[in-house]
PDB file of C-alpha atoms in Angstrom:
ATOM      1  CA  UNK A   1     -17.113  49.181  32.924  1.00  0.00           C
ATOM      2  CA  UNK A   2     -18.084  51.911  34.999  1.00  0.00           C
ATOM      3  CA  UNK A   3     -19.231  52.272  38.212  1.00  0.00           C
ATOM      4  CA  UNK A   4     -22.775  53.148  37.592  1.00  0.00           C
ATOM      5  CA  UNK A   5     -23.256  50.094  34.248  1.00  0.00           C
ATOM      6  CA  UNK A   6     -22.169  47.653  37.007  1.00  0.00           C
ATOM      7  CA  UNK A   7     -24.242  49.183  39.698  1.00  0.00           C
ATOM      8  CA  UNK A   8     -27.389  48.939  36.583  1.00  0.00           C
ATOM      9  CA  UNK A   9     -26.417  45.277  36.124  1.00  0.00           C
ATOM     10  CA  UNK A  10     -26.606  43.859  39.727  1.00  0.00           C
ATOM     11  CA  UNK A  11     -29.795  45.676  40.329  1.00  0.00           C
ATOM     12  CA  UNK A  12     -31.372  44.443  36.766  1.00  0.00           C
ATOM     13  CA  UNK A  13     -29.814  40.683  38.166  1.00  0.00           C
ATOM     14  CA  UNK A  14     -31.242  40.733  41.292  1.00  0.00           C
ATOM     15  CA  UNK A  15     -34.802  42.069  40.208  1.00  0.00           C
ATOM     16  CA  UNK A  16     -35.143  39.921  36.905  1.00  0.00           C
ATOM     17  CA  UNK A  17     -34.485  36.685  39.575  1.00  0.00           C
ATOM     18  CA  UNK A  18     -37.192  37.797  42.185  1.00  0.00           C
ATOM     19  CA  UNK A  19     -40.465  36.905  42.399  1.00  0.00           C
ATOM     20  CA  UNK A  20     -42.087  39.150  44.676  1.00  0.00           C
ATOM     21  CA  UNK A  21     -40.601  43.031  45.020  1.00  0.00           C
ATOM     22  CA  UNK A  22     -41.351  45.767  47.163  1.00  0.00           C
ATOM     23  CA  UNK A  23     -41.129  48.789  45.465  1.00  0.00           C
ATOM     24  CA  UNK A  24     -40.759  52.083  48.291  1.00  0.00           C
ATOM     25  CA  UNK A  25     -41.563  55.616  46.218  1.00  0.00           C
ATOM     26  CA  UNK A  26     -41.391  58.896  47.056  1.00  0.00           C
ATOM     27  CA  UNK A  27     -41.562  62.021  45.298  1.00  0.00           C
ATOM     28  CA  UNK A  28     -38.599  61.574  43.017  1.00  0.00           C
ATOM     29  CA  UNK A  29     -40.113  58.984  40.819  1.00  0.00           C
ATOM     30  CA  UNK A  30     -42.665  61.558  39.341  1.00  0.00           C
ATOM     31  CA  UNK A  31     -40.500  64.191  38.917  1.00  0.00           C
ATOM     32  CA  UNK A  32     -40.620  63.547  35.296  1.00  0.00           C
ATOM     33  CA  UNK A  33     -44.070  64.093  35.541  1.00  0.00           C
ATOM     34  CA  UNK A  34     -43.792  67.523  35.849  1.00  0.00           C
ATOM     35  CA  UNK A  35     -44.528  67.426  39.368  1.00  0.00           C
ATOM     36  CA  UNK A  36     -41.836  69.115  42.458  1.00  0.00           C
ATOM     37  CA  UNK A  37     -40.601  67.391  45.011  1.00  0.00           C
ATOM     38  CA  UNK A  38     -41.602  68.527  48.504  1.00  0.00           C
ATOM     39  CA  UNK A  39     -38.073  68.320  50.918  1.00  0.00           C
ATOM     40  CA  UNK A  40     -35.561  68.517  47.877  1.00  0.00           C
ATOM     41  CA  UNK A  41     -33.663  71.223  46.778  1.00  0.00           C
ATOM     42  CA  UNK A  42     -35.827  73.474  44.663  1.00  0.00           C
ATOM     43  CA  UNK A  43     -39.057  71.463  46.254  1.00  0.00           C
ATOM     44  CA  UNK A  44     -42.567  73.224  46.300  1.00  0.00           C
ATOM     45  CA  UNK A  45     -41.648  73.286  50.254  1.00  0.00           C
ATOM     46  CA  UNK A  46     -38.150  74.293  50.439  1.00  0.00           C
ATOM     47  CA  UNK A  47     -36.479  76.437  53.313  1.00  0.00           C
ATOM     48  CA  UNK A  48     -38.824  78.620  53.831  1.00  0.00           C
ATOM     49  CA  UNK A  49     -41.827  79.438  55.206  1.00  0.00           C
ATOM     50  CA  UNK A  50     -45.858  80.072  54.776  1.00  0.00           C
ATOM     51  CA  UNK A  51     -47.211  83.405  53.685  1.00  0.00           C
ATOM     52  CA  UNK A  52     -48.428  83.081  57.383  1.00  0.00           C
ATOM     53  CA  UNK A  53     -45.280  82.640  59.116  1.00  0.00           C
ATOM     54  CA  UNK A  54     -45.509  78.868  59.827  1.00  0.00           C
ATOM     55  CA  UNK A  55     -43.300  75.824  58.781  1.00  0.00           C
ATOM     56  CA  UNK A  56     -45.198  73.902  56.245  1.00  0.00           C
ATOM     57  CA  UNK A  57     -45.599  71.241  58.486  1.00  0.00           C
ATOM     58  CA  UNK A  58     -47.785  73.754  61.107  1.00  0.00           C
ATOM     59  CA  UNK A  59     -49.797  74.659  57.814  1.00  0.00           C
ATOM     60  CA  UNK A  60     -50.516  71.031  56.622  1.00  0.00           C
ATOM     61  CA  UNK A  61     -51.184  69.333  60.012  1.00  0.00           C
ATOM     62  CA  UNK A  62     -54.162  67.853  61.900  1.00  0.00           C
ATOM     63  CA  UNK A  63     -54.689  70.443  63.901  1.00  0.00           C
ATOM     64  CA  UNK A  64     -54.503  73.325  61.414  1.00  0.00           C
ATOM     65  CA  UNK A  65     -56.911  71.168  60.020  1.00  0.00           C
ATOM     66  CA  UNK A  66     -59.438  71.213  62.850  1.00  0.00           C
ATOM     67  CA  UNK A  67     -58.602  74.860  64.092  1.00  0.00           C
ATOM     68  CA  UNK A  68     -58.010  76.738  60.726  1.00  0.00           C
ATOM     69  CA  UNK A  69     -59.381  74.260  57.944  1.00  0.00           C
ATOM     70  CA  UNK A  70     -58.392  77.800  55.351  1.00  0.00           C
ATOM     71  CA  UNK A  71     -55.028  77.466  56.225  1.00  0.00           C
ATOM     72  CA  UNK A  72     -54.361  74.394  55.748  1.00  0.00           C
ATOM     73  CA  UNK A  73     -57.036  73.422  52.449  1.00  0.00           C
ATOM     74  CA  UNK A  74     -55.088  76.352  51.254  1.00  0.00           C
ATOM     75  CA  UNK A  75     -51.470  74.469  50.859  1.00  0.00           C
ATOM     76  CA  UNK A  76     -52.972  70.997  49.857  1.00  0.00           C
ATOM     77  CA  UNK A  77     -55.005  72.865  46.986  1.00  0.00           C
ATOM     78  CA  UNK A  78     -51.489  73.815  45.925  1.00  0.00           C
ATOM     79  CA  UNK A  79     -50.095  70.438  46.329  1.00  0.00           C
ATOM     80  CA  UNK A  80     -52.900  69.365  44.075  1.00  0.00           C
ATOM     81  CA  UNK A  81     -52.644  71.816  42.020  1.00  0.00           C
ATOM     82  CA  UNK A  82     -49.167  71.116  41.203  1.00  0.00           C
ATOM     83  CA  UNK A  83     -50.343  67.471  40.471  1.00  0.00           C
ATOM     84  CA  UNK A  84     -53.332  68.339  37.969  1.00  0.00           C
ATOM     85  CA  UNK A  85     -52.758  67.005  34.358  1.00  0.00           C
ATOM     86  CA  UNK A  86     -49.937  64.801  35.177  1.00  0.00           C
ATOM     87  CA  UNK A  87     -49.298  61.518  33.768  1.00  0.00           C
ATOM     88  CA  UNK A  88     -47.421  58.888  34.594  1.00  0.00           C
ATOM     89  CA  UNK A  89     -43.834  58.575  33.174  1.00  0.00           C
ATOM     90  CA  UNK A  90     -41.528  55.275  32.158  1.00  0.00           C
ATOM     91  CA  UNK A  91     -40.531  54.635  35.844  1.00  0.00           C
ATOM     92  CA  UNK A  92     -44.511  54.243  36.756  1.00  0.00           C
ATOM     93  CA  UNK A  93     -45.574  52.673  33.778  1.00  0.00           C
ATOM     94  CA  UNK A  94     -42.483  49.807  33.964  1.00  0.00           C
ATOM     95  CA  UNK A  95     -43.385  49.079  37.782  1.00  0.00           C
ATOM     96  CA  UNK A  96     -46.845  48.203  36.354  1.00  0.00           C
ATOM     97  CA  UNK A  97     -45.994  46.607  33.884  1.00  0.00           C
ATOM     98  CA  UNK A  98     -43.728  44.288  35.911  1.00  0.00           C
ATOM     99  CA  UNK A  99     -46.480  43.573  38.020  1.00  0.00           C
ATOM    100  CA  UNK A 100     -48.067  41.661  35.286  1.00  0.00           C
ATOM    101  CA  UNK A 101     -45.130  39.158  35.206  1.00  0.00           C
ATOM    102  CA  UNK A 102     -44.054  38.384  38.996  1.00  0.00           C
ATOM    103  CA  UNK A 103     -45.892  36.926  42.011  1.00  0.00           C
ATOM    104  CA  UNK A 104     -46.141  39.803  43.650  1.00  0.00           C
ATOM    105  CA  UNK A 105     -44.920  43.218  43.030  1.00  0.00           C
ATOM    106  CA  UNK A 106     -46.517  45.720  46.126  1.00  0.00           C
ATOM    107  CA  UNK A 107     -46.025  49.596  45.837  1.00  0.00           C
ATOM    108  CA  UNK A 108     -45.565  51.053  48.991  1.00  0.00           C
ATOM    109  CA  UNK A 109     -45.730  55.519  48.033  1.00  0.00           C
ATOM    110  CA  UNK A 110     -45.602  58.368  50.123  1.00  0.00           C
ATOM    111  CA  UNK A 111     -46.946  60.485  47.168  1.00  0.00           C
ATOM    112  CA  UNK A 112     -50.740  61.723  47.143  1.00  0.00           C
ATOM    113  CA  UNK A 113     -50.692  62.274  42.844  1.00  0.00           C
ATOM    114  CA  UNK A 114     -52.413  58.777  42.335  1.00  0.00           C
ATOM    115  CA  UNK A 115     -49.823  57.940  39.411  1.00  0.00           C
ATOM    116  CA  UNK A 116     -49.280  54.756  40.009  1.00  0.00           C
ATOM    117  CA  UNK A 117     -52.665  53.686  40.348  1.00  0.00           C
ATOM    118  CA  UNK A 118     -52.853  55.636  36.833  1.00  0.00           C
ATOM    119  CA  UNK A 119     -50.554  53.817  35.312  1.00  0.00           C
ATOM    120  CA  UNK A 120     -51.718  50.642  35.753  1.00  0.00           C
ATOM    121  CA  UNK A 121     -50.182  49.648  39.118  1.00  0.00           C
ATOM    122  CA  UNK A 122     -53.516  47.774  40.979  1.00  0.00           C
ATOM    123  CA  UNK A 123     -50.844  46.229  44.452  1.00  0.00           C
ATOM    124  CA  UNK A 124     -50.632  49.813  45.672  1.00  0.00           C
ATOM    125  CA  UNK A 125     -50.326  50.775  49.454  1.00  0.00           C
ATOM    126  CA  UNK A 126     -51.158  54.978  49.410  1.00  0.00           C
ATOM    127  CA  UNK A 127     -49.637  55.233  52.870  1.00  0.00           C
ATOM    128  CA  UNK A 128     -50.754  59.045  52.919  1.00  0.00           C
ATOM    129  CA  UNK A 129     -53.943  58.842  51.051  1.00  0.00           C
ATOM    130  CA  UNK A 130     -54.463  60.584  48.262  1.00  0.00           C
ATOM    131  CA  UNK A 131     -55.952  64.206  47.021  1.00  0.00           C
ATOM    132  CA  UNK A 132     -58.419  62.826  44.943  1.00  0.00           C
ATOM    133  CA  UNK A 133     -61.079  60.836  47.855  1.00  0.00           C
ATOM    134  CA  UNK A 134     -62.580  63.614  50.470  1.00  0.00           C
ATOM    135  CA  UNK A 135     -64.995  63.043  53.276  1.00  0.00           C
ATOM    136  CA  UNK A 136     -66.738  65.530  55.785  1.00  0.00           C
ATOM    137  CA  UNK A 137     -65.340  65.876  59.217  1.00  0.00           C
ATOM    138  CA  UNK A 138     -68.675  66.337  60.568  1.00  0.00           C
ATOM    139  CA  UNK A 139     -71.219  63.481  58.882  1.00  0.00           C
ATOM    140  CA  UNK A 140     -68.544  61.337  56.804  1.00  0.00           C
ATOM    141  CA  UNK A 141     -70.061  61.598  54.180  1.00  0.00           C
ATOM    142  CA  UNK A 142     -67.517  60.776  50.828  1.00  0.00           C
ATOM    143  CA  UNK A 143     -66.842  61.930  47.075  1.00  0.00           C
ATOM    144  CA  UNK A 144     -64.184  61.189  44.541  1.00  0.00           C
ATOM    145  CA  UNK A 145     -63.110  64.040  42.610  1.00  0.00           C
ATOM    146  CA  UNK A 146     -60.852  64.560  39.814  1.00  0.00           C
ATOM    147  CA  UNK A 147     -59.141  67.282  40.731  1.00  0.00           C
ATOM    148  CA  UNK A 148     -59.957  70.549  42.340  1.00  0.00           C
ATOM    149  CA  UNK A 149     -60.875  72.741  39.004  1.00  0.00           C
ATOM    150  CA  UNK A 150     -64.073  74.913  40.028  1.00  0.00           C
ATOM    151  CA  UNK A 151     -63.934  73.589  43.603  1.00  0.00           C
ATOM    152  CA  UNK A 152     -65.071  75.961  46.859  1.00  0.00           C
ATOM    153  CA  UNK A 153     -61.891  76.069  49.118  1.00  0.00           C
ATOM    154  CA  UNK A 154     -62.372  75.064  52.004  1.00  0.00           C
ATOM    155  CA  UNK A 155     -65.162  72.822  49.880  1.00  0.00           C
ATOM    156  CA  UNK A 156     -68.835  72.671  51.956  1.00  0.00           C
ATOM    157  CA  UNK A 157     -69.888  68.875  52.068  1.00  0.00           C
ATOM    158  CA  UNK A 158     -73.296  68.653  50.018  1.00  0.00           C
ATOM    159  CA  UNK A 159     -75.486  66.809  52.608  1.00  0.00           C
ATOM    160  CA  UNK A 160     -74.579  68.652  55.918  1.00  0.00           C
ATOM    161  CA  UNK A 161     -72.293  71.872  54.748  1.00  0.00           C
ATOM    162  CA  UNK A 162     -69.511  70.720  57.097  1.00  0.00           C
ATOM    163  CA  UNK A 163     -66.522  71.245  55.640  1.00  0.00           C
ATOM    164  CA  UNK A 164     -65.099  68.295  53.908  1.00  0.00           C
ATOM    165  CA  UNK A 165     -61.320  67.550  53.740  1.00  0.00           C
ATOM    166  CA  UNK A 166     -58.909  65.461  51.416  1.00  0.00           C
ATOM    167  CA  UNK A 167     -58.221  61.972  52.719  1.00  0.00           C
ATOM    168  CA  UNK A 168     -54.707  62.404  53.574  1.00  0.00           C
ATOM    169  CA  UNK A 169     -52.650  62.143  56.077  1.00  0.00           C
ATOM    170  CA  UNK A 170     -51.229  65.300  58.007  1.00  0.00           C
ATOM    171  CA  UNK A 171     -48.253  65.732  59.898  1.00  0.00           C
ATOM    172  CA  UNK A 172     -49.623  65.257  63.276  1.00  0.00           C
ATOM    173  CA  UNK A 173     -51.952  62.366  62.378  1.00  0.00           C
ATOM    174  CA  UNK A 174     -51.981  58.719  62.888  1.00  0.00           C
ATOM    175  CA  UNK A 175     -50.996  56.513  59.597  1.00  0.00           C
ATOM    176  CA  UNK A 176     -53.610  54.543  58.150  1.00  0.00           C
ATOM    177  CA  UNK A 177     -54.051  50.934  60.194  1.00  0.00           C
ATOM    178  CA  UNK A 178     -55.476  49.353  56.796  1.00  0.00           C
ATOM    179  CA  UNK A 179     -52.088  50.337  55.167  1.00  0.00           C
ATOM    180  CA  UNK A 180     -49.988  49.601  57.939  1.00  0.00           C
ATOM    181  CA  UNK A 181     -51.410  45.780  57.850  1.00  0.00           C
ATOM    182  CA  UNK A 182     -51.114  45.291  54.398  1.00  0.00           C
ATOM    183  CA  UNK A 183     -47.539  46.660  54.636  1.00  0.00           C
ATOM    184  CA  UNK A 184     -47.013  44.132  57.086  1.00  0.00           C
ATOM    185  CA  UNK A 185     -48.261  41.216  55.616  1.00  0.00           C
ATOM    186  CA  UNK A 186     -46.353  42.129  52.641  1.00  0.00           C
ATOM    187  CA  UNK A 187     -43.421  41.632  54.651  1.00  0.00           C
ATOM    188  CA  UNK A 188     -44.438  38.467  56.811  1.00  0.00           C
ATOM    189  CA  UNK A 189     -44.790  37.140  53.704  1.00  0.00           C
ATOM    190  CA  UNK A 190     -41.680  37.724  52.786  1.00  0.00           C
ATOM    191  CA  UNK A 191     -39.605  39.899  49.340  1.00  0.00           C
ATOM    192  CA  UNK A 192     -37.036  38.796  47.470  1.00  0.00           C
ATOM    193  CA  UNK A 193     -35.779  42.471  46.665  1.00  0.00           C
ATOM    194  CA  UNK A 194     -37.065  46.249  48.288  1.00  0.00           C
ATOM    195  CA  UNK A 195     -36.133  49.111  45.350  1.00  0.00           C
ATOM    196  CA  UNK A 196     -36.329  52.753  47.300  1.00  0.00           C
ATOM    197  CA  UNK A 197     -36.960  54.908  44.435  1.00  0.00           C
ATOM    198  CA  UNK A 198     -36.822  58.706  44.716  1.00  0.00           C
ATOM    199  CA  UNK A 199     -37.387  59.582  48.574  1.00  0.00           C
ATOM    200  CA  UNK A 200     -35.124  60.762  50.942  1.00  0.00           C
ATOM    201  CA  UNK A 201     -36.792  58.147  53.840  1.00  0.00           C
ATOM    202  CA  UNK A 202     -36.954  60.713  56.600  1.00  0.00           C
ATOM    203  CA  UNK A 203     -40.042  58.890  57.818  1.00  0.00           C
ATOM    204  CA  UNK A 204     -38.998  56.210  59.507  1.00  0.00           C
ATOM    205  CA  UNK A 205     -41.814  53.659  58.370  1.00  0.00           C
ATOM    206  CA  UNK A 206     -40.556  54.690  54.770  1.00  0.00           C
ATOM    207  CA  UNK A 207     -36.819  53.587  55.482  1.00  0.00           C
ATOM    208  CA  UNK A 208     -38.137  50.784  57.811  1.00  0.00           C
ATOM    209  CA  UNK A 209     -38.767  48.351  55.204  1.00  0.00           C
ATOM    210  CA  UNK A 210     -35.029  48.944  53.494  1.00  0.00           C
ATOM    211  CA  UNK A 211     -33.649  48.501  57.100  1.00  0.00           C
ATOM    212  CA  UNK A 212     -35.757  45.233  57.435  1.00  0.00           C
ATOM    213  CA  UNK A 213     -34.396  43.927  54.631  1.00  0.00           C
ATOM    214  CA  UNK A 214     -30.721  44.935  54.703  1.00  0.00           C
ATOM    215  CA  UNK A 215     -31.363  43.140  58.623  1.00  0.00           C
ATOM    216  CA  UNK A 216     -32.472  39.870  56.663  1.00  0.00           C
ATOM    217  CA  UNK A 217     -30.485  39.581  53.786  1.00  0.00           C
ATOM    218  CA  UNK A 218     -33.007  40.488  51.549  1.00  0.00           C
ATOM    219  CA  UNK A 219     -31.071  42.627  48.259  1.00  0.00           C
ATOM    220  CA  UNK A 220     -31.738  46.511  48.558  1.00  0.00           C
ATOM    221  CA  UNK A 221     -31.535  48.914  45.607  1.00  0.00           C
ATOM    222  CA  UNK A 222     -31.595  52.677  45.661  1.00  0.00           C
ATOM    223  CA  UNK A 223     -32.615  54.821  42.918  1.00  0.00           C
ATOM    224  CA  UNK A 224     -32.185  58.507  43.506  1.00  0.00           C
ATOM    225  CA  UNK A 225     -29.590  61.345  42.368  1.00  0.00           C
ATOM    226  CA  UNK A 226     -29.014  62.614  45.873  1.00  0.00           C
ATOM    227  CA  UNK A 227     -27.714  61.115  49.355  1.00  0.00           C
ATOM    228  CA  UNK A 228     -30.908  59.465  51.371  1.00  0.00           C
ATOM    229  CA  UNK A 229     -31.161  58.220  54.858  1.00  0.00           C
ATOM    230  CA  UNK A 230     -30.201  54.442  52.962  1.00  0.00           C
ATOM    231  CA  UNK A 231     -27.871  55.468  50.685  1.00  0.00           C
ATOM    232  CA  UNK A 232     -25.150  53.843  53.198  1.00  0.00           C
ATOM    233  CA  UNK A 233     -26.959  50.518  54.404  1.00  0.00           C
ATOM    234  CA  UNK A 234     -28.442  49.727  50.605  1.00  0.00           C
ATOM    235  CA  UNK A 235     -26.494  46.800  48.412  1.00  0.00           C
ATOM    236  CA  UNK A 236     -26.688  48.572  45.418  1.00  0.00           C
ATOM    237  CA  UNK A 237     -26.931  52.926  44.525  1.00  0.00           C
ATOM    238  CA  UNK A 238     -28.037  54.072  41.559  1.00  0.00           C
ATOM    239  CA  UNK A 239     -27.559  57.770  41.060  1.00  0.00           C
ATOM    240  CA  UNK A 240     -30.042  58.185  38.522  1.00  0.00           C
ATOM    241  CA  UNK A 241     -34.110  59.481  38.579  1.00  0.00           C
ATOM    242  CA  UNK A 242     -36.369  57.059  38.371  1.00  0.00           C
ATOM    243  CA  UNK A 243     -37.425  57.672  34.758  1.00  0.00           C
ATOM    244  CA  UNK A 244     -33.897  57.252  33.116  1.00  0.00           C
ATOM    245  CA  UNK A 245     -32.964  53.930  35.678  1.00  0.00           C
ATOM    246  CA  UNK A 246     -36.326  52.365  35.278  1.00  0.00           C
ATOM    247  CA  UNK A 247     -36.134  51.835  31.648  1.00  0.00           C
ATOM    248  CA  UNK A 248     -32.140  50.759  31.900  1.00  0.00           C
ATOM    249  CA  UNK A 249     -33.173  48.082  34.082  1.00  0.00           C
ATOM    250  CA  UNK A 250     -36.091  46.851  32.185  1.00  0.00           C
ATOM    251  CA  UNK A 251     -33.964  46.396  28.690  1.00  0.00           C
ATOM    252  CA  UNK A 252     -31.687  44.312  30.849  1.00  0.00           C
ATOM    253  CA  UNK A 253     -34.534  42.244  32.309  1.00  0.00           C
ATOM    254  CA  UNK A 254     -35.781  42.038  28.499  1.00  0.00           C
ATOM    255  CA  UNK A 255     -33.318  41.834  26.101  1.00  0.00           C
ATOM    256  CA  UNK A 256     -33.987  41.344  22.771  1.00  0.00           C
ATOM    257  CA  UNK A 257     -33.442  38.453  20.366  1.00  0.00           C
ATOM    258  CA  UNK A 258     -30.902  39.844  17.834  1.00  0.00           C
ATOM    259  CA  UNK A 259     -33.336  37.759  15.462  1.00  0.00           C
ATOM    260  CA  UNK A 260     -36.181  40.158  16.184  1.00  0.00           C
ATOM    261  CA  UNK A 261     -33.777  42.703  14.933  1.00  0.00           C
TER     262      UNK A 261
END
């Protein structure tokens, strides 16, 4: 048996025996969605800089925001852009789907692409908003939008002409407290299993609940191809992207009655 079947059958264990799972995403799980990652080798945002000279976290931050709203709508319409048309893949459609059976199964996702909410996930914590919700920074006042097809960048908000911005979170800016509590009570009331799936945890509230629960005993599974932040404290690695492990796991959570067969 190799390293990585064994590594596929304690994680499908563990997760077919728990009853409530956090599920931590990042980038990595839409990948096979079409869609780059950001910090990753070959990501939309890799090593290098604006056409303005700036790091892309000058570009996309609060204060580019307020100071130089171009600049900044400029990078998130690319962002968006490079999320338009995308569906969800196997590893969003099986968390979703598990959902339906267990207590609780909570999303916690760094990613703005609303794909889990497309495919069918409804427990989902956006803990950087998403591109699709904007509101005016001068009345409030909020839309829904699709996508950004035919849309005025930086877009004028219809009831004031302030400009209105995506409700997201920049680098720079406080998380959302809403999400923060929910990710908390999610906790307090306790996992039986946290899955990081296709983020390298840089952020520290991303790794923090993996940390929590290597801390507390709680089984930790990590699905990327590359070397995270948890790689080291996790129980089990699995060097695989999140739309080839996903579906491994679920056969072994489901197998099938050779009398189906």
């Amino acid at each position: 048996m190799t390293a990585q079947v064994a590594a596929l059958d304690a994680a499908a264990a563990i997760l077919g025996g728990a009853r409530r799972i956090l599920f931590v995403t990042g980038a990595g799980i839409s990948v096979d969605s079409g869609l780059p990652t950001y910090r990753g080798i070959g990501g939309l945002y890799h090593d290098r800089l604006t056409e303005e000279g700036l790091t892309i976290e000058e570009a996309l931050s609060g204060e580019m925001m307020a100071t130089r709203p171009d600049i900044a709508w400029r990078y998130i319409a690319q962002i968006e852009a490079s999320c338009r048309g995308a569906r969800p893949n196997a590893a969003h459609r099986l968390i979703a789907a598990l959902e339906g059976e267990r207590e609780l199964v909570c999303v916690l996702t760094q990613n703005v692409d609303g794909l889990h909410r497309a495919a069918g996930s409804r427990n989902v914590i956006e803990i950087h908003g998403t591109v699709h919700r904007l509101h005016c920074m001068a009345c409030h006042h909020g839309r829904k939008v699709p996508d950004y097809a035919g849309l005025q960048i930086p877009p004028e908000c219809p009831h004031c002409g302030g400009i209105m911005r995506p409700e997201v979170v920049l680098f720079g800016e406080a998380l959302p407290d809403a999400a923060i509590s929910r990710l908390e009570h999610v906790l307090a009331e306790g996992v039986d299993a946290v899955v990081s799936i296709g983020t390298t945890s840089v952020f520290p509230y991303i790794a923090g609940p993996v940390v929590w629960a290597a801390r507390q005993g709680v089984p930790t599974i990590e699905i990327n191809p590359g070397d995270t932040t948890v790689s080291t404290i996790v129980d089990h690695r699995l060097r695989m992207g999140a739309a080839e492990a996903l579906p491994e796991l679920w056969w072994r959570m489901h197998p099938r009655d050779p009398a189906e067969d």
